[in-house]
Tab-separated table of C-alpha atoms and ligand atoms in Angstrom:
chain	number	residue	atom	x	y	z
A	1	UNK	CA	8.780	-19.274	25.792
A	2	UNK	CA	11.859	-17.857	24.153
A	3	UNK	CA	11.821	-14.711	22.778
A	4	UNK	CA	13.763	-13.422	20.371
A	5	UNK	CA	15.097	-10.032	20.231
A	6	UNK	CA	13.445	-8.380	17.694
A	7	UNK	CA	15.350	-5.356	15.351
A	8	UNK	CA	13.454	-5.989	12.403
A	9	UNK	CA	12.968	-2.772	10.120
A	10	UNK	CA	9.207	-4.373	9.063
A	11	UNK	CA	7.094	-5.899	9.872
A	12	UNK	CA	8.624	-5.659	13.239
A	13	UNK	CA	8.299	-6.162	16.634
A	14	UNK	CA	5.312	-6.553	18.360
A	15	UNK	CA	4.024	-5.939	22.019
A	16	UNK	CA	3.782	-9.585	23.909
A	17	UNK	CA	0.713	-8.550	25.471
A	18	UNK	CA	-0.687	-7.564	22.346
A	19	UNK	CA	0.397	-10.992	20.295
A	20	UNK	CA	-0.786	-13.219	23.338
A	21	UNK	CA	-4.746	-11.159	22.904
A	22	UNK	CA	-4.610	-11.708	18.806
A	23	UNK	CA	-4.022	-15.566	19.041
A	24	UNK	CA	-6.498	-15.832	21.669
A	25	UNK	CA	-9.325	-14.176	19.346
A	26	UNK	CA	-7.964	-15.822	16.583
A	27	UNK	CA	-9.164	-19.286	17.921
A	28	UNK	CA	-12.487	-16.957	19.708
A	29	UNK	CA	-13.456	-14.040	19.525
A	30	UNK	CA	-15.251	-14.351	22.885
A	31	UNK	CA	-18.495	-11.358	22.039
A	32	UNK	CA	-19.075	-13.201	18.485
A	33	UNK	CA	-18.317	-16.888	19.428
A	34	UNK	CA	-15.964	-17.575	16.434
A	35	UNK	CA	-12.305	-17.648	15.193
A	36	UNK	CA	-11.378	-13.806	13.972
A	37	UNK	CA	-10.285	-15.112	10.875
A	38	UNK	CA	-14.585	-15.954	10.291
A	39	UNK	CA	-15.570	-12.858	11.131
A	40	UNK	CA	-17.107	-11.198	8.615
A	41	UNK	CA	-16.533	-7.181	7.658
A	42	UNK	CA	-19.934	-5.979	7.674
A	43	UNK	CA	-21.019	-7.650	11.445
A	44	UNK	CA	-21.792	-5.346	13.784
A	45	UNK	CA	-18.676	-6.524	16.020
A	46	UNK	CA	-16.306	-5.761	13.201
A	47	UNK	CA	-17.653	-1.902	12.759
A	48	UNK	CA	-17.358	-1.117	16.336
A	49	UNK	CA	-13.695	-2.486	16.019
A	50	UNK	CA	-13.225	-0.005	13.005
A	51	UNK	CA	-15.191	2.451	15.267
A	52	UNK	CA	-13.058	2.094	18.505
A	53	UNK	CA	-9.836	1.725	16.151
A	54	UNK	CA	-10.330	5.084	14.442
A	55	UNK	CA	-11.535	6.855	17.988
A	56	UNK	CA	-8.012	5.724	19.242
A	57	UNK	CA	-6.149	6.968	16.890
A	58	UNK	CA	-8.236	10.455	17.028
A	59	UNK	CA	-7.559	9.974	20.683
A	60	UNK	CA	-3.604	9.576	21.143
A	61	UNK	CA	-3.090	11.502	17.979
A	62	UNK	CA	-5.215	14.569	19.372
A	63	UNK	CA	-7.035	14.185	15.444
A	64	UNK	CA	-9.284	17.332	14.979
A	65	UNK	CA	-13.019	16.505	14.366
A	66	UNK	CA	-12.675	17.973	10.664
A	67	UNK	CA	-10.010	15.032	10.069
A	68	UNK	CA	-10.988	11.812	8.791
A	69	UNK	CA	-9.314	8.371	9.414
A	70	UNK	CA	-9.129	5.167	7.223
A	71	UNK	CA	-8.074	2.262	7.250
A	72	UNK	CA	-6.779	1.383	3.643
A	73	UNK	CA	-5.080	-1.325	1.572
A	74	UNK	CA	-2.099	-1.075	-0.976
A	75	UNK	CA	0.624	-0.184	1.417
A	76	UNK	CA	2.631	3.140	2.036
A	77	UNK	CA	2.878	2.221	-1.973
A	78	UNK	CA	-0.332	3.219	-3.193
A	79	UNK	CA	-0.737	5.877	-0.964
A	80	UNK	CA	2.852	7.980	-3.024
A	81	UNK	CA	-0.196	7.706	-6.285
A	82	UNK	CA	-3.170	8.468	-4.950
A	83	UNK	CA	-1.932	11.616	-3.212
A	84	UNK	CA	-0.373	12.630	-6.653
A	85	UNK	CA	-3.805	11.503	-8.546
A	86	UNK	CA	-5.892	13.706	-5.697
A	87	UNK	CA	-4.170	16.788	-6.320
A	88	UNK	CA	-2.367	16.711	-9.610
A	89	UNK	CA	-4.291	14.743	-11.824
A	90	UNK	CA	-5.538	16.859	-14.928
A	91	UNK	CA	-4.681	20.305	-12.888
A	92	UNK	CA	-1.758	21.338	-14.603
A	93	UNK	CA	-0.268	21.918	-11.326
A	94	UNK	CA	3.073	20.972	-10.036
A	95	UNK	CA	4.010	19.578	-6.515
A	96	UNK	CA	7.386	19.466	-4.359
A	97	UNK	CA	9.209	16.797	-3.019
A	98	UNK	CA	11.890	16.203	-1.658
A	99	UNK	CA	14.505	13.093	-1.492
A	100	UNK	CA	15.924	12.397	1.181
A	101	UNK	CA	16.415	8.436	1.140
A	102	UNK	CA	15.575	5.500	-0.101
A	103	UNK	CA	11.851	5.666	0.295
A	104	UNK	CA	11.573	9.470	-0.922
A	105	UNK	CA	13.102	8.163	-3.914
A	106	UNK	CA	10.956	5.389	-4.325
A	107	UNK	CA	7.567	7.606	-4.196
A	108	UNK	CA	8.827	10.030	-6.938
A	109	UNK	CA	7.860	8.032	-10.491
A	110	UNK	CA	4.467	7.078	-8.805
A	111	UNK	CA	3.893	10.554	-8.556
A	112	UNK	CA	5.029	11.506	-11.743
A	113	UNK	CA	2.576	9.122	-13.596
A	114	UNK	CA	0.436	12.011	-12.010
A	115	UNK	CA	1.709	15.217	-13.203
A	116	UNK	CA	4.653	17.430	-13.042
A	117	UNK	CA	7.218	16.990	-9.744
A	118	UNK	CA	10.183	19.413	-8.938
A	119	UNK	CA	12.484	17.824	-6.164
A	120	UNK	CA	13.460	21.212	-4.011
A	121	UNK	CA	16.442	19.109	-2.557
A	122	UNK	CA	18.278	15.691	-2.753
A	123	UNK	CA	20.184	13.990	-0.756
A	124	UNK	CA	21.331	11.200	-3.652
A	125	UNK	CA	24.981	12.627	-4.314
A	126	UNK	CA	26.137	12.492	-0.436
A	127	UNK	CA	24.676	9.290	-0.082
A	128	UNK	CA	21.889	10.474	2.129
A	129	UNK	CA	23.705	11.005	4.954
A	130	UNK	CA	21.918	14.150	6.249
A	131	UNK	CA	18.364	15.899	5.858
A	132	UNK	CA	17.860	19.245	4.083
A	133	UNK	CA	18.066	22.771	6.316
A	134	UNK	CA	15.161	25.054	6.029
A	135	UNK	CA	17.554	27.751	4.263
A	136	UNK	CA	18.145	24.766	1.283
A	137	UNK	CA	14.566	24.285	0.272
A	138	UNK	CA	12.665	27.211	-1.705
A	139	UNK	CA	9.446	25.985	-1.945
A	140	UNK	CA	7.108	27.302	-4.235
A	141	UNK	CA	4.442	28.989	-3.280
A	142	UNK	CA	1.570	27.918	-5.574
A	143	UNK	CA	2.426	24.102	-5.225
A	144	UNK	CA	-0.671	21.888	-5.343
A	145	UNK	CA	0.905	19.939	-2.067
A	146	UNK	CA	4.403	19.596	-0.834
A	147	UNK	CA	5.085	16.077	0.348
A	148	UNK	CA	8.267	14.379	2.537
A	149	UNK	CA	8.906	11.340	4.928
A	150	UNK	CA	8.819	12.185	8.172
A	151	UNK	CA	11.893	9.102	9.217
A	152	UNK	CA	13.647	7.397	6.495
A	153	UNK	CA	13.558	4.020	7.152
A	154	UNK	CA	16.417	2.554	5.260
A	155	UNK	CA	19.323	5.524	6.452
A	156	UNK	CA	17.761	5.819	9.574
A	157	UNK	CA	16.900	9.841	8.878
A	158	UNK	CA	14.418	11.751	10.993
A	159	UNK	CA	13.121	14.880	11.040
A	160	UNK	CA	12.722	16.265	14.026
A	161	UNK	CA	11.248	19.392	13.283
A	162	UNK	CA	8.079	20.591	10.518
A	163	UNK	CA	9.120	20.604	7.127
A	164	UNK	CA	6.744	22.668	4.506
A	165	UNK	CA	5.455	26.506	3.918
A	166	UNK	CA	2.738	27.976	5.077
A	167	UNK	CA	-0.300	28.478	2.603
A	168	UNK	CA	1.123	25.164	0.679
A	169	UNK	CA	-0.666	21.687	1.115
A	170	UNK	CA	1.579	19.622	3.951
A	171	UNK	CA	1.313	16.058	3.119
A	172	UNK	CA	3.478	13.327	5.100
A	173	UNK	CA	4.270	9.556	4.644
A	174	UNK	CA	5.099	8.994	8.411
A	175	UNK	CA	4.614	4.842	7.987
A	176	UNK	CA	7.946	4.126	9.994
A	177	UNK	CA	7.390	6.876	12.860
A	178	UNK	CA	3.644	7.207	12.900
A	179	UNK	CA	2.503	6.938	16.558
A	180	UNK	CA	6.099	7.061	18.195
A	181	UNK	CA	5.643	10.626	18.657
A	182	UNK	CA	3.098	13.028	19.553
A	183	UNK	CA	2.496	15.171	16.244
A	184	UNK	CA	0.808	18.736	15.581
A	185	UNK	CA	-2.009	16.557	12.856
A	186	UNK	CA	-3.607	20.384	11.876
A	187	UNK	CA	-0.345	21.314	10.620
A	188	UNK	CA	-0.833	18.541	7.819
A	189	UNK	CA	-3.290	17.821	4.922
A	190	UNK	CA	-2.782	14.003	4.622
A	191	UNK	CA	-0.572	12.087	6.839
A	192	UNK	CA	-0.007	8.335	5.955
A	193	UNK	CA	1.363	5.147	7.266
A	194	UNK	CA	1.426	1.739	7.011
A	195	UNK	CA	1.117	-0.398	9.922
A	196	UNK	CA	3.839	-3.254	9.896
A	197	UNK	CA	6.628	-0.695	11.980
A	198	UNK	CA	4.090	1.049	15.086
A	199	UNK	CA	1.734	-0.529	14.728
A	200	UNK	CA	0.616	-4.188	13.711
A	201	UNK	CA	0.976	-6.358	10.951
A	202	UNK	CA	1.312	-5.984	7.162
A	203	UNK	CA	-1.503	-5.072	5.605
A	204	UNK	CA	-3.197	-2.294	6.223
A	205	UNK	CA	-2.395	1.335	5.829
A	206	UNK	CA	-3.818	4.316	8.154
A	207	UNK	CA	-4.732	7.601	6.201
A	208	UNK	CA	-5.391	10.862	8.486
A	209	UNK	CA	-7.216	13.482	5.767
A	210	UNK	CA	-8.786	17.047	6.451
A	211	UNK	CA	-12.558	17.172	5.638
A	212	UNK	CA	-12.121	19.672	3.146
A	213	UNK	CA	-9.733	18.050	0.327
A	214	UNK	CA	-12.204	15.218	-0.392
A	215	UNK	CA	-14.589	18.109	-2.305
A	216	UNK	CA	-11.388	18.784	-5.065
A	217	UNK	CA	-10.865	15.047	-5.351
A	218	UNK	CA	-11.179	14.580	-9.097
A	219	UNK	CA	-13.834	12.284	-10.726
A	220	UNK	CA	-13.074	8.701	-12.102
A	221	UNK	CA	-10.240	7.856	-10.243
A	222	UNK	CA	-9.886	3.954	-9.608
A	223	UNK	CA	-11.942	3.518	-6.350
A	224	UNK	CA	-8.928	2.032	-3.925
A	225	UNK	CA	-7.050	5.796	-4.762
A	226	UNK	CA	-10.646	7.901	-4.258
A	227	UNK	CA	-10.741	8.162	0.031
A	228	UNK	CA	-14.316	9.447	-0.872
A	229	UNK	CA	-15.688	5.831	-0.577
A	230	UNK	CA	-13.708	4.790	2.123
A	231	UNK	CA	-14.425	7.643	4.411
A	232	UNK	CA	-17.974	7.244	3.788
A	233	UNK	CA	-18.273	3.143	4.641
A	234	UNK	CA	-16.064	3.811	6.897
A	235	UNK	CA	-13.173	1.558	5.583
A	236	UNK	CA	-15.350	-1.169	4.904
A	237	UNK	CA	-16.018	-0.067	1.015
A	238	UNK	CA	-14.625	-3.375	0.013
A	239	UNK	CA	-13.333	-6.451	2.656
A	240	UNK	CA	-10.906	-5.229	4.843
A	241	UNK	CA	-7.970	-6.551	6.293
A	242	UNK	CA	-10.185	-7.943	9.220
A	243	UNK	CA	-7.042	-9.577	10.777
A	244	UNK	CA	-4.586	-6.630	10.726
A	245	UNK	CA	-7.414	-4.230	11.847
A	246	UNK	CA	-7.930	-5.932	14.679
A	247	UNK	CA	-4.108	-6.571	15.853
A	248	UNK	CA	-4.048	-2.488	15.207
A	249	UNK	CA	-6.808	-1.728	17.899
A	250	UNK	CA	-5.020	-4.229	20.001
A	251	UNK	CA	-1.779	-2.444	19.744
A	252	UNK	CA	-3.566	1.205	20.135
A	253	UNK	CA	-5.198	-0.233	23.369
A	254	UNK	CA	-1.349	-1.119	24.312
A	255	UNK	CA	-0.071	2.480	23.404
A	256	UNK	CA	-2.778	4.089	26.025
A	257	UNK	CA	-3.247	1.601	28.693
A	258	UNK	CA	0.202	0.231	29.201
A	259	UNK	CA	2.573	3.044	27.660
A	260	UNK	CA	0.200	5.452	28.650
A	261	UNK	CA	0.248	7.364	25.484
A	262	UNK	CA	2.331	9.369	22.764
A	263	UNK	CA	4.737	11.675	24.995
A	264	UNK	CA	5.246	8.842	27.274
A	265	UNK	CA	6.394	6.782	24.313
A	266	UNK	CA	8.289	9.587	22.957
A	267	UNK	CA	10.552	9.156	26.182
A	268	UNK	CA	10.682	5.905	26.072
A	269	UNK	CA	11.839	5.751	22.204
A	270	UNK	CA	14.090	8.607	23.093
A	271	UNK	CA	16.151	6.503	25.842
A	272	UNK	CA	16.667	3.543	23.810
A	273	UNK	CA	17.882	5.235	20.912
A	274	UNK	CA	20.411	7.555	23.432
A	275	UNK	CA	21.659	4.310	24.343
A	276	UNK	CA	22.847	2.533	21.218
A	277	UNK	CA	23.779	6.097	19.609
A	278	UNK	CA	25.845	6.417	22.621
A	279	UNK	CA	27.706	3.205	22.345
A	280	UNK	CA	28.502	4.448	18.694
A	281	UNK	CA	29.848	7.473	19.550
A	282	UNK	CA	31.718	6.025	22.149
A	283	UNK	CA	33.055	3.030	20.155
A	284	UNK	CA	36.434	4.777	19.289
A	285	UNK	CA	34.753	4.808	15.348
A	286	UNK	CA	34.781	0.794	15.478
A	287	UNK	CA	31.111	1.383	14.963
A	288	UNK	CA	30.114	4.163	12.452
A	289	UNK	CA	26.516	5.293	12.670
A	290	UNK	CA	25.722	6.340	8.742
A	291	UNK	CA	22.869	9.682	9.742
A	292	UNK	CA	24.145	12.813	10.381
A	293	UNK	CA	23.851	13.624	14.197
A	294	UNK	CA	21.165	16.285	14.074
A	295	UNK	CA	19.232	13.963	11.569
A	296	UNK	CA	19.646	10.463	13.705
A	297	UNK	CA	16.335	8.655	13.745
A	298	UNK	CA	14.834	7.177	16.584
A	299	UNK	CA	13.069	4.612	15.238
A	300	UNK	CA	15.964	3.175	12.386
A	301	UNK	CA	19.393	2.662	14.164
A	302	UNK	CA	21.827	2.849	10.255
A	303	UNK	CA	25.725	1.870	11.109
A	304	UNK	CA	28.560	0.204	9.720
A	305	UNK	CA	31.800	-1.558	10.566
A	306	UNK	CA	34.974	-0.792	8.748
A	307	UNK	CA	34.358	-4.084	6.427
A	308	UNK	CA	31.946	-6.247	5.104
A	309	UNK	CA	33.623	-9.311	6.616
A	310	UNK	CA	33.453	-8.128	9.995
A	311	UNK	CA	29.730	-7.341	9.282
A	312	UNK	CA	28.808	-10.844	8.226
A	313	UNK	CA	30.600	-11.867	11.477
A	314	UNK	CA	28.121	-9.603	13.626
A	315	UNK	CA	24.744	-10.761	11.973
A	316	UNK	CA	25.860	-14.457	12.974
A	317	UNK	CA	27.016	-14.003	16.254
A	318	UNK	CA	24.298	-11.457	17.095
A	319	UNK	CA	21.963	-14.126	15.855
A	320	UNK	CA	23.447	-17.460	17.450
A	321	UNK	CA	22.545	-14.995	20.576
A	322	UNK	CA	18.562	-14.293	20.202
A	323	UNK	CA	19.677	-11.034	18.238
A	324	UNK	CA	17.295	-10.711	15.406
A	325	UNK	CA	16.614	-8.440	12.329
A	326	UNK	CA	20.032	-6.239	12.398
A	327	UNK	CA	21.044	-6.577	8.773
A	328	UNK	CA	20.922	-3.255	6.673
A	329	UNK	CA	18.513	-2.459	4.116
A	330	UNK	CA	19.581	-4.227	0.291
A	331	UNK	CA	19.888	-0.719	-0.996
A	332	UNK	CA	22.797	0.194	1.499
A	333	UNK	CA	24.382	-3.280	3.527
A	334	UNK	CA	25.928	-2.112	6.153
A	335	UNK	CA	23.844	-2.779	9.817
A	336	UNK	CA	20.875	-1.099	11.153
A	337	UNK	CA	18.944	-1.738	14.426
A	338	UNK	CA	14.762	-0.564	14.734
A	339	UNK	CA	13.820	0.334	17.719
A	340	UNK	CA	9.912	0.640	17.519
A	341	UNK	CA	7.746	1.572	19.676
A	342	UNK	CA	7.440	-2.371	20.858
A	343	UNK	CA	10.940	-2.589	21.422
A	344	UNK	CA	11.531	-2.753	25.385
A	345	UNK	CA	14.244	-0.823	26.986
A	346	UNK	CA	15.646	-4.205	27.791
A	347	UNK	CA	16.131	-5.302	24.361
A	348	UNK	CA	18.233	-2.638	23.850
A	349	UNK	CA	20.274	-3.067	26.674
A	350	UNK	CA	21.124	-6.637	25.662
A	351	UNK	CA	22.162	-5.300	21.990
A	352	UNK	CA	24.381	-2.481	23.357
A	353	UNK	CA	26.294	-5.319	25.945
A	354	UNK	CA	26.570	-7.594	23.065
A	355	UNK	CA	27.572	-4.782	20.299
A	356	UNK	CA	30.110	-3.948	23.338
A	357	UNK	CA	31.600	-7.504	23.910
A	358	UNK	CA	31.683	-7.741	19.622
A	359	UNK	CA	34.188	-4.882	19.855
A	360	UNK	CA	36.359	-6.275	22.665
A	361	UNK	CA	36.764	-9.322	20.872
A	362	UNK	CA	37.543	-7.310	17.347
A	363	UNK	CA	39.333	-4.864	18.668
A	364	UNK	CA	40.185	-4.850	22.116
A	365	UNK	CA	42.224	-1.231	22.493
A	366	UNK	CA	38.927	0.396	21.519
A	367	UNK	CA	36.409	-0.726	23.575
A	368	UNK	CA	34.972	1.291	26.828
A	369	UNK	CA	33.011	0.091	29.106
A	370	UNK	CA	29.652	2.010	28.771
A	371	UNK	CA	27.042	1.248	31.810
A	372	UNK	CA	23.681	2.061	30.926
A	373	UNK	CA	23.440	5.892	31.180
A	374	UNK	CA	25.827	6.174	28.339
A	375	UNK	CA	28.438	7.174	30.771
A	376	UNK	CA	31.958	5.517	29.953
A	377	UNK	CA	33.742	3.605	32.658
B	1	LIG	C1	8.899	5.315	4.923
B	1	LIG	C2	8.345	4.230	4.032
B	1	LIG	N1	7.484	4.568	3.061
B	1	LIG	C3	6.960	3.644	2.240
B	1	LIG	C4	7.286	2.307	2.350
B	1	LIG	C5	6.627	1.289	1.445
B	1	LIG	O1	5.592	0.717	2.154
B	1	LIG	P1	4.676	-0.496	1.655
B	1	LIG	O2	5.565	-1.690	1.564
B	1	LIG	O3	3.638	-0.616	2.711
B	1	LIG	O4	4.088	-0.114	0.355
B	1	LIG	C6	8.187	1.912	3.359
B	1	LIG	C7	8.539	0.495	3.525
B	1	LIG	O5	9.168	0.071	4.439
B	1	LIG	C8	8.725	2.898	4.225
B	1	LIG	O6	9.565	2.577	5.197
């Protein structure tokens, strides 16, 4: 069969292994004796998927017992308003943010249907090239929550250290770096992500809460935004995305069997992303990667060429050679590689020897010869 190589920013690429196990259950689910699809949400087969699912995620995360996880619906989306409705609605508190990208810009007018917002820091006027220092943000200290993106997806921004104060609610949309990474989860108060980048298809969205916040949750919000009914059915409140639940445990069986878990695919993330940032920075400035270099993201590859022209030319060439998914967000143009966690090594390896011959043909003077440690030849 042949593959593609996949760079999509999401829904993205998936582990082979994992794809070839979903289409078989799709036609059988061999312990039920029918198609997935016909499954229904309240068999006992589909709660010990939710079961095992959730125990997985506890497992590779390191989740603390007094941490709940769901499995919701309504995207990284309806997650920026029901944070704001859990902890601002009808307080009269305020809550920081900060913007930092596209997405971070996004959450801020769902959150402000919920009460009042100060933005410590934005990025908008430098074209968010960069992430905030520690010395920039002056958080306040009687904040109901302080909330950030943990990798923009569209710049391809990461943090790469904890962002927040002490004694102030941490909460963290981590949808396009969730599971890439080992992360400290008792430093945070909500952490959530969406599935299509780490983790499996569209359509369902993985909430990590501590125990304690679902007492202050305020009465008569709609029931999709309260996590009080979906931590107690255990994500079946309402019919699940059966489908995309399943793929998930699929790909969280993948993350510990074959990867071997989160610091192993930390390393592995880390070397693929040395390698193309290393053919940028090598590339004589033919190729211009748009993050600031303490900021670079592992996951979201941002870079342009000096025109738009010469861009167009790459996305068909790459293309006409199994190259997929390397167009840049609408918001920005420009190019942009993701490497998820499913990317291989390999993949990687073929972009960086095509991105290579691309130059030689553009601009012949400039291009090096880079062999796959990054060293120039
Ligand atoms: C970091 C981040 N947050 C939020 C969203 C929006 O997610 P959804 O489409 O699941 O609502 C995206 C979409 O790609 C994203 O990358």
């Amino acid at each position: 069969m042949l593959r593609a190589h996949n760079f999509s920013a999401g829904p993205g690429e998936m582990p082979l292994s994992v794809l070839e196990a979903a289409s078989r259950a799709l036609l059988n689910v061999p312990e039920v004796g029918l198609p997935l699809l016909g499954i229904s949400h309240r068999s006992s087969w589909f709660k010990d998927v939710v079961a095992e699912a959730e125990q997985l995620v506890r497992e590779l995360l390191g989740v603390p017992k007094h941490y709940h996880i769901v499995f919701l619906q309504g995207g990284a989306t309806l997650q920026f308003s029901a944070v704001a409705a859990t902890f601002l609605r009808g307080t009269g508190f305020h809550a920081d943010y900060i913007q930092t990208g596209y997405w971070s810009e996004k959450c801020l007018p769902e959150a402000q249907k919920e009460g009042n917002i100060r933005i410590l820091w934005s990025g908008e006027n430098e074209g968010y090239i960069r992430l905030p220092s520690d010395s920039e943000l002056n958080f306040s200290e009687d904040a109901a929550y302080f909330h950030y993106i943990s990798n923009e997806t569209v710049e391809g921004l990461q943090f790469h250290r904890l962002v927040g104060r002490e004694g102030v609610r941490r909460v963290c949309d981590m949808s396009s770096d969730f599971l890439s990474q080992p992360v400290e989860v008792d430093k945070f108060d909500i952490i959530y992500a969406h599935a299509q980048k780490n983790l499996g298809p569209a359509g369902v969205t993985i909430v990590v809460l501590r125990d304690e916040l679902l007492a202050g949750i305020p009465e008569g919000l709609p029931a999709m935004m309260d996590y009080r009914p979906h931590v107690e059915m255990h994500s079946v409140f309402n019919t699940p995305p059966t489908f995309a639940i399943y793929v998930v445990l699929l790909t969280l069986r993948w993350l510990r069997d074959e990867i071997g878990g989160l610091t192993q695919m930390k390393r592995i993330n880390e070397s693929k992303a040395r390698l193309l940032y290393d053919l940028l920075d090598q590339s004589a400035g033919f190729y211009r990667g748009r993050a600031g270099k303490a900021d670079r993201s592992l996951m979201n590859v941002s870079f342009n060429l000096s025109t738009c022209g010469m861009e167009k030319d790459f996305l068909i060439k790459a293309e006409s050679q199994g190259l997929y998914g390397l167009e840049g967000h609408r918001s920005c143009g420009g190019l942009r590689a993701s490497l998820y966690n499913a990317v291989t090594l390999e993949s990687v390896e073929v972009l960086c020897d095509f991105m290579q011959k691309f130059q030689s043909e553009y601009a012949p003077s400039s291009a090096s010869k880079i062999d796959n440690t990054g060293a120039v030849r």
